[in-house]
Coordinates of C-alpha atoms and ligand atoms in Angstrom, one line a residue:
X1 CA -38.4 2.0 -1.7
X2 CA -40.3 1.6 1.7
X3 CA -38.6 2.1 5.4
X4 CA -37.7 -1.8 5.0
X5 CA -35.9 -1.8 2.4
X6 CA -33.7 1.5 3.2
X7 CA -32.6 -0.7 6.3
X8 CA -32.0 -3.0 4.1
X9 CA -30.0 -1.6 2.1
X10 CA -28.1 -0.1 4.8
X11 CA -27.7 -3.5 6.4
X12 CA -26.3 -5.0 3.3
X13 CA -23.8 -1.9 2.0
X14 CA -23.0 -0.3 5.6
X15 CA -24.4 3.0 3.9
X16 CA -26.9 5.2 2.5
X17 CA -26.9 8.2 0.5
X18 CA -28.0 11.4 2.1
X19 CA -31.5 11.9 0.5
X20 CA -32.4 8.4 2.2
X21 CA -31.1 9.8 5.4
X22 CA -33.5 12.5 5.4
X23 CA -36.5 10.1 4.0
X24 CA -35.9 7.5 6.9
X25 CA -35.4 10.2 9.7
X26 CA -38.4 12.1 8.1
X27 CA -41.0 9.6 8.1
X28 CA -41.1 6.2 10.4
X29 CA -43.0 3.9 12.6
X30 CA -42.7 2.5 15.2
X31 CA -42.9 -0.8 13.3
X32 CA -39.8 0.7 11.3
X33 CA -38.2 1.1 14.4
X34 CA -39.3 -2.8 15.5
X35 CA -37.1 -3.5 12.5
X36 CA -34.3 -1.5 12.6
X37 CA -34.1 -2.5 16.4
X38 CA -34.4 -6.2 16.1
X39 CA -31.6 -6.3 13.3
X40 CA -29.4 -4.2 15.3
X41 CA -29.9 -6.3 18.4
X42 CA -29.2 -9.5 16.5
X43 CA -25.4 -7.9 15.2
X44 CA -24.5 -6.8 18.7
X45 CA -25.0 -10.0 20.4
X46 CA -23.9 -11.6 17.4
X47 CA -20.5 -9.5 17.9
X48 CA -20.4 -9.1 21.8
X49 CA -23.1 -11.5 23.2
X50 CA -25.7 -10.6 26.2
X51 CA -22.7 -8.6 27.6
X52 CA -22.2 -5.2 28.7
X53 CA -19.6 -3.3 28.9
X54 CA -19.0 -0.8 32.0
X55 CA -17.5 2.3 32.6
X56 CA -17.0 4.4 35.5
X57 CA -17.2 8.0 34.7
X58 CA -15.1 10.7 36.8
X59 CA -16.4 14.1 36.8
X60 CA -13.5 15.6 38.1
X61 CA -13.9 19.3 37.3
X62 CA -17.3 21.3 36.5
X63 CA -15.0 24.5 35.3
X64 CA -15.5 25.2 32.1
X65 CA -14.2 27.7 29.8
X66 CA -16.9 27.7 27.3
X67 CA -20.2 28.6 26.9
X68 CA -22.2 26.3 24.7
X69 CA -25.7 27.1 24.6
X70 CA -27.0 23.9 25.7
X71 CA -24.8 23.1 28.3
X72 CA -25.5 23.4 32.4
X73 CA -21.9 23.8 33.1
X74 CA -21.3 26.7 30.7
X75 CA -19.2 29.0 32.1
X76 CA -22.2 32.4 32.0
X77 CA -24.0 29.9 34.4
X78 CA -23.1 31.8 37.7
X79 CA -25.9 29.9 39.3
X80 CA -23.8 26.6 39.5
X81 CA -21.5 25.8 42.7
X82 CA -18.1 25.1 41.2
X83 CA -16.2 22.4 41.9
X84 CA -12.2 20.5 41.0
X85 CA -11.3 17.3 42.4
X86 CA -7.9 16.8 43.6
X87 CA -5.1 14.2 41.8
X88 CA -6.3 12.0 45.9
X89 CA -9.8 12.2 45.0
X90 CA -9.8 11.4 41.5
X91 CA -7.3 7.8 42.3
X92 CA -9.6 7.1 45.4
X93 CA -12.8 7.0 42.5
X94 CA -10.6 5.0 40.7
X95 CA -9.7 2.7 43.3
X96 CA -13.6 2.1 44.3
X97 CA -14.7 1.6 40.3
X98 CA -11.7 -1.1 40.1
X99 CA -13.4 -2.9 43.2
X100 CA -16.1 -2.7 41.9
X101 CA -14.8 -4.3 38.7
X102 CA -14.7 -1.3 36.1
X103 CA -11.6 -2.1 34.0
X104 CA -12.2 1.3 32.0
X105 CA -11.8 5.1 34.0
X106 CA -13.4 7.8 31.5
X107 CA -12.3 10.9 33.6
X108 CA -14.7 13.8 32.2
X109 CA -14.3 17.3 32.7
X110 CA -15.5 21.0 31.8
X111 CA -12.9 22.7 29.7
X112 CA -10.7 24.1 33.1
X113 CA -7.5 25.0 32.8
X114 CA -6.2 24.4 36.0
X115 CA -5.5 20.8 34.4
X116 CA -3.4 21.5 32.0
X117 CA -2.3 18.8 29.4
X118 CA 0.9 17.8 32.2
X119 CA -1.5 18.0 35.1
X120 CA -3.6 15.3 33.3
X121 CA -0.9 13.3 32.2
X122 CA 0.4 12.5 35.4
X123 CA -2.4 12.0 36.6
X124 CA -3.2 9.0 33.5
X125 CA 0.5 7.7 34.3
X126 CA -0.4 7.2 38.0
X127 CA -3.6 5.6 37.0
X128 CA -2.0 3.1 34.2
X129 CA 1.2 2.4 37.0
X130 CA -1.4 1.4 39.7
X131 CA -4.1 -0.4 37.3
X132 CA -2.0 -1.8 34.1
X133 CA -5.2 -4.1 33.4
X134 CA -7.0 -0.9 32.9
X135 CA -8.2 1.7 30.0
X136 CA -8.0 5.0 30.4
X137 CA -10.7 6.9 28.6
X138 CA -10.7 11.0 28.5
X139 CA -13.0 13.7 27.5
X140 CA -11.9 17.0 28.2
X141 CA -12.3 18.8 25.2
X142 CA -10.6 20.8 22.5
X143 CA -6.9 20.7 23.0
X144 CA -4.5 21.2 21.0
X145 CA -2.5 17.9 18.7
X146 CA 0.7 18.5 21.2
X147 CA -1.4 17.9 24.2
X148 CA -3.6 15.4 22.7
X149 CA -0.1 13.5 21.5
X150 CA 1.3 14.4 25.6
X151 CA -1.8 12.6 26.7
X152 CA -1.6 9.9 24.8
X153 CA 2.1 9.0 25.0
X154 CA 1.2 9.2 29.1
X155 CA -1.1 6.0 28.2
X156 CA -4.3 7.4 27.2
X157 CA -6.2 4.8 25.3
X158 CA -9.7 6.2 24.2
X159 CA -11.0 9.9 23.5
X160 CA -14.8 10.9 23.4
X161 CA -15.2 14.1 22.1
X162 CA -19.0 14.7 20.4
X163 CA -18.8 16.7 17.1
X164 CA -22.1 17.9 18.5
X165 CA -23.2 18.3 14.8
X166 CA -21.9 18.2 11.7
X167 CA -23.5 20.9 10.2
X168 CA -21.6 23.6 10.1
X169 CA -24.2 26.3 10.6
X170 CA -26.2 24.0 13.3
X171 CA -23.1 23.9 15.3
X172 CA -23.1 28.0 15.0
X173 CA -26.8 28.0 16.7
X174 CA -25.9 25.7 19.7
X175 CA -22.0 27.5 20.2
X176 CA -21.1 31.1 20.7
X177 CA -18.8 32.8 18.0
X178 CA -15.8 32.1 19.5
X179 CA -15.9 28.2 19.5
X180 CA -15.3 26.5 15.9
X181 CA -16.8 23.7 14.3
X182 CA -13.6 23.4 11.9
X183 CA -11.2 23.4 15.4
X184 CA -13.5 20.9 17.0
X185 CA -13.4 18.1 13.2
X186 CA -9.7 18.9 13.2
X187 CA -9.5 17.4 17.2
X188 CA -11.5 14.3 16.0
X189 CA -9.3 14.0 13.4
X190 CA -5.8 14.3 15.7
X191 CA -7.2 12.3 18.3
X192 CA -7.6 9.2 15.9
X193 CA -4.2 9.8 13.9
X194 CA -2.7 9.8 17.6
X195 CA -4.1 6.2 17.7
X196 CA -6.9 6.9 20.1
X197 CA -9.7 4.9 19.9
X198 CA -11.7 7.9 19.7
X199 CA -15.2 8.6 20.0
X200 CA -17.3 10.7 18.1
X201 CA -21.4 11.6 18.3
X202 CA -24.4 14.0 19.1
X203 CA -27.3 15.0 20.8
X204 CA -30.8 14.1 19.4
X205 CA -33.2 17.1 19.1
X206 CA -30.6 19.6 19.9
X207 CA -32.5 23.0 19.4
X208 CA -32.3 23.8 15.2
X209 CA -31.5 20.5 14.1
X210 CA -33.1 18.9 11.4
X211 CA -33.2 15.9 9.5
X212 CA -30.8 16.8 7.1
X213 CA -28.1 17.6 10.4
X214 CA -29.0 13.9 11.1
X215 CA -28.3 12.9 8.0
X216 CA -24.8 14.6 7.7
X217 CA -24.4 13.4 11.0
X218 CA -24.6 9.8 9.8
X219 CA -22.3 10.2 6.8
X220 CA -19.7 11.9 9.1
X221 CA -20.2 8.6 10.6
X222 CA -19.7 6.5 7.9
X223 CA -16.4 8.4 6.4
X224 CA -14.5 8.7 10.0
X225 CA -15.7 5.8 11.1
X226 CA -15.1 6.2 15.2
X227 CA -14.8 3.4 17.8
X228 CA -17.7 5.1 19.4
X229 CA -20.5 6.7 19.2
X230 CA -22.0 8.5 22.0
X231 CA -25.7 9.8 21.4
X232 CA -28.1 11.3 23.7
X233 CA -31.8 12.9 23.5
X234 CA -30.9 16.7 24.2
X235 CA -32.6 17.8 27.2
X236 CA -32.9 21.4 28.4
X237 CA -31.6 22.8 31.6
X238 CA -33.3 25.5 33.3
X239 CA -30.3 27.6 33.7
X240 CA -29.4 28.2 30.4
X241 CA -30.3 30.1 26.8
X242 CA -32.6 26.7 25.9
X243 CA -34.3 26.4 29.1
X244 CA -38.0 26.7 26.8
X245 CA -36.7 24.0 24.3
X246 CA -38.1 21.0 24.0
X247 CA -36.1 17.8 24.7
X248 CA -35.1 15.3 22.0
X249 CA -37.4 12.1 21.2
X250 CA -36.5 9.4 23.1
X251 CA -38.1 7.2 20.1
X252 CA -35.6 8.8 17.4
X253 CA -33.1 8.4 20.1
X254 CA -33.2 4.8 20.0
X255 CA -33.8 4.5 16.5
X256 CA -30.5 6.3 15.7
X257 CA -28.8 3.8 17.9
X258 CA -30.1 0.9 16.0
X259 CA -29.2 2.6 12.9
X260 CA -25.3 3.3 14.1
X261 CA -25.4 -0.3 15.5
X262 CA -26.6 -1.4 11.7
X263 CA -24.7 0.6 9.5
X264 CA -21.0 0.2 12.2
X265 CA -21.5 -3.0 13.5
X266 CA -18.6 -3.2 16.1
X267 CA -19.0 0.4 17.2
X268 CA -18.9 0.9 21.2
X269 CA -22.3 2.6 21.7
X270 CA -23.2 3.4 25.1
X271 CA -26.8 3.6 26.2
X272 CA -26.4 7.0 27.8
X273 CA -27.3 8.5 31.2
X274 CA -29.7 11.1 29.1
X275 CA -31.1 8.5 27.4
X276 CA -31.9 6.8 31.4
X277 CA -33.2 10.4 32.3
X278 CA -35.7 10.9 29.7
X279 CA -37.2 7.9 30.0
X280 CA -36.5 5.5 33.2
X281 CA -36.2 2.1 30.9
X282 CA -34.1 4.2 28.8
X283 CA -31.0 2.5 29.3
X284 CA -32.5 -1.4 29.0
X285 CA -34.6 0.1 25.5
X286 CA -31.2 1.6 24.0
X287 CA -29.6 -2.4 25.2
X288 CA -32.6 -3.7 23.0
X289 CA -32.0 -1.3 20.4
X290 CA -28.3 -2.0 20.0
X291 CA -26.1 -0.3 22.7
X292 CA -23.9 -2.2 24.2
X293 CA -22.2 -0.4 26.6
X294 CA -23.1 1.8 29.3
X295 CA -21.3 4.5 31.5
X296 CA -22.4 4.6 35.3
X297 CA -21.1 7.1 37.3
X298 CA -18.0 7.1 39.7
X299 CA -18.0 10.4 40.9
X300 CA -18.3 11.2 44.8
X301 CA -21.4 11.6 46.3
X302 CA -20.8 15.3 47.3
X303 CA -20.1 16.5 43.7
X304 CA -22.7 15.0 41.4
X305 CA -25.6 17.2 41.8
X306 CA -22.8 20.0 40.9
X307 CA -22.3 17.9 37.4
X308 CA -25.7 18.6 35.5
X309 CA -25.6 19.3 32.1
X310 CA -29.1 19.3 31.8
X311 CA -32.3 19.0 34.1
X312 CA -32.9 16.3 36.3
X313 CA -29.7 13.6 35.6
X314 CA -30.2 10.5 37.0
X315 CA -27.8 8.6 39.2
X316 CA -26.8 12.3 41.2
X317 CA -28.5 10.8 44.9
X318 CA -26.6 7.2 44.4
X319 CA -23.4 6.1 45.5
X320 CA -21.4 4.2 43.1
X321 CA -22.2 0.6 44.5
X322 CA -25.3 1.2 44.4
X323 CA -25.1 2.0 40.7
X324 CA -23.3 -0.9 39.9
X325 CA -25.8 -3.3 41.5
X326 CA -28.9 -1.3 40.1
X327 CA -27.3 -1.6 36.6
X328 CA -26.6 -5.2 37.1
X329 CA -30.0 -6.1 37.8
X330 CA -31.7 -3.9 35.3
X331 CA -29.1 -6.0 32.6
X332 CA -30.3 -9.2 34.3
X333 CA -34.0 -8.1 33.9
X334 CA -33.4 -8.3 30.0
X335 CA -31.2 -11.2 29.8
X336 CA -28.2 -9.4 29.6
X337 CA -24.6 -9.3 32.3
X338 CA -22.3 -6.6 32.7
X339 CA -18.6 -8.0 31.8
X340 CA -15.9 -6.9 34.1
X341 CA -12.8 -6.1 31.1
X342 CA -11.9 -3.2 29.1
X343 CA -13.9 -3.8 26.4
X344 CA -11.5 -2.6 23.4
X345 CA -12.9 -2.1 20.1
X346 CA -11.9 -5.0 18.1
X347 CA -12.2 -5.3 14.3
X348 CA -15.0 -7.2 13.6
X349 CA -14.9 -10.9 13.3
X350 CA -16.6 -13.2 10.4
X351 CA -20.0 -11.9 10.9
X352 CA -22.6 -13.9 8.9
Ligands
5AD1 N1 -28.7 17.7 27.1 C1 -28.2 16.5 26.6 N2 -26.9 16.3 26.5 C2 -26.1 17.4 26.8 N3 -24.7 17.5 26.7 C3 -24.4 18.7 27.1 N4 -25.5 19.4 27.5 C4 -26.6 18.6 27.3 C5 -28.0 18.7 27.4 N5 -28.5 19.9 27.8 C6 -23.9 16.5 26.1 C7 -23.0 17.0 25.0 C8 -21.6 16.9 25.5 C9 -21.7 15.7 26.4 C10 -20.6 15.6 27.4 O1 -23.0 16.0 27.1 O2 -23.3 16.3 23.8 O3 -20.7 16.6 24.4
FES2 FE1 -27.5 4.7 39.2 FE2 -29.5 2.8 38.8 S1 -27.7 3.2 37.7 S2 -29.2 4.2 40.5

């Protein structure tokens, strides 16, 4: 069986077993990837058009409990300027993204526990009282099922939380003893019984990973089937333990992304701000390749350098209008438009 006809097969069965994994994400072309692209781009405008759907991202706290190896916000880096928005500030981002016609608030922070699960879940009621047209996305980390459940019943709609890996003893090199990969499955697994649309995903060319992490990676996929998948080249920031590692490949990056988009057709996958860092027509290549959806950032101006997770993050010198615009005619310079709406996952219509 060539390349071809694994995509195939995925294509046609929504599934591979592992030992294809590893033989596609061991050995491909860039004609391979042509492929794997072009079908994926055909499903998602099949499913959602030329449209893209927009977030606006609050980074409202860059406290963070942990200390994952990768991370710029870890809490062992003492180099970093720490920062906590209030409740105000936090609303007023909101109230700019909803002029600007974001119908979906992910508000994104380090693990701190100054918002605690109540803290947050006032502050999602005030958001669903003054925008009832909106979603409210959140990805705050591990917490426990009650809080998760608190959150929800406050009107959370969506979840991201990356597994990260889901090899066990991968997710052992990139975390420090005290954080566990079982705790952080067991989270995914709440969040969706709690009826979040929850999202799932990993970094590409994290620092140990392998082919056969990818692969599990995908068959996690497969079996928990998220709403989204959020996956990003790993890139290293000079302030932590993988400062000398290498960054992920931005050509695996978007291969993965056609392969999600093939093998979960109605998956939400954002085209991610890494993916725009590593490579500046990241985010229009990862549209091509079969992302659909992409997450600007709504943060204030004063507070975005503060936010790195890893070296050099786009989007940290622009305010949020300018954003939108720039994203809007980046779309536009591929043939696609950014759709004002929540963008839901749906189940997937009659898809020939
Ligand atoms: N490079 C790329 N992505 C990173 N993340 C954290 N640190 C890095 C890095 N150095 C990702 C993780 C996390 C998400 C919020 O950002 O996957 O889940
Ligand atoms: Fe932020 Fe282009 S999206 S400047």
């Amino acid at each position: 069986m060539n390349n071809r006809e694994i995509i195939d097969r995925l294509s046609a069965e929504r599934s591979l077993p592992k030992e294809l994994w590893v033989r596609l994400l061991t050995e491909y072309s860039d004609d391979d990837r042509a492929y794997a692209a072009e079908k994926a781009r055909n499903i998602s405008t099949g499913i959602f058009g030329r449209k893209i759907y927009i977030r606006g991202i609050v980074e409202f706290s860059n406290i963070c409990r942990n200390d994952c190896l990768y991370c710029g916000i870890r809490r062992s880096n003492t180099a970093l300027s720490r920062y906590r928005l209030t409740e105000d500030e936090i609303l007023e981002c909101c109230a700019e993204g909803y002029s600007f016609g974001f119908r979906t608030f992910v508000l994104q922070s380090g693990e701190d526990a100054f918002f605690t699960s109540d803290r947050l879940a006032d502050i999602v009621r005030k958001i669903k009282l003054s925008y009832p047209d909106c979603a409210v996305t959140l990805s705050v980390g591990e917490l426990e099922y009650g809080e998760y459940k608190l959150l929800r019943d406050a009107g959370a709609d969506r979840y991201l939380l990356r597994h990260e890996t889901a090899d066990r003893e991968h997710y052992g090199k990139l975390h420090p003893a005290e954080m566990s990969w079982e705790h952080r499955m067991k989270c995914l697994r709440d969040l969706k019984s709690l009826g979040y649309q929850t999202g799932a995903g990993i970094m590409v060319g994290s620092p140990y990973q392998t082919a056969e992490c990818i692969a599990k990676d995908m068959l996690f996929f497969e079996e928990f089937q998220p709403h989204m998948i959020g996956i990003g080249p790993f890139i290293p920031h000079k302030d932590t333990p993988f400062r000398d590692k290498t960054a992920g490949s931005y050509k695996l990056t978007l291969f993965l992304l056609s392969l999600c988009r093939i093998m979960l057709p109605e998956v939400l996958l954002p085209a991610t701000t890494a993916l725009g860092t590593i490579d500046p027509r990241g985010r229009e290549e990862g549209v091509l390749a079969g992302a659909n959806v992409i997450m600007p950032n709504l943060s204030p101006l004063a507070v975005r350098k503060k936010y790195m997770l890893y070296d050099n993050k786009i989007c940290t010198g622009d305010e949020s209008a300018q954003c939108r615009h720039c994203l809007e005619e980046r779309m536009r310079s591929i043939g696609y438009e950014l759709v004002i709406g929540r963008g839901d996952w749906q189940e997937r219509r009659a898809l020939k």
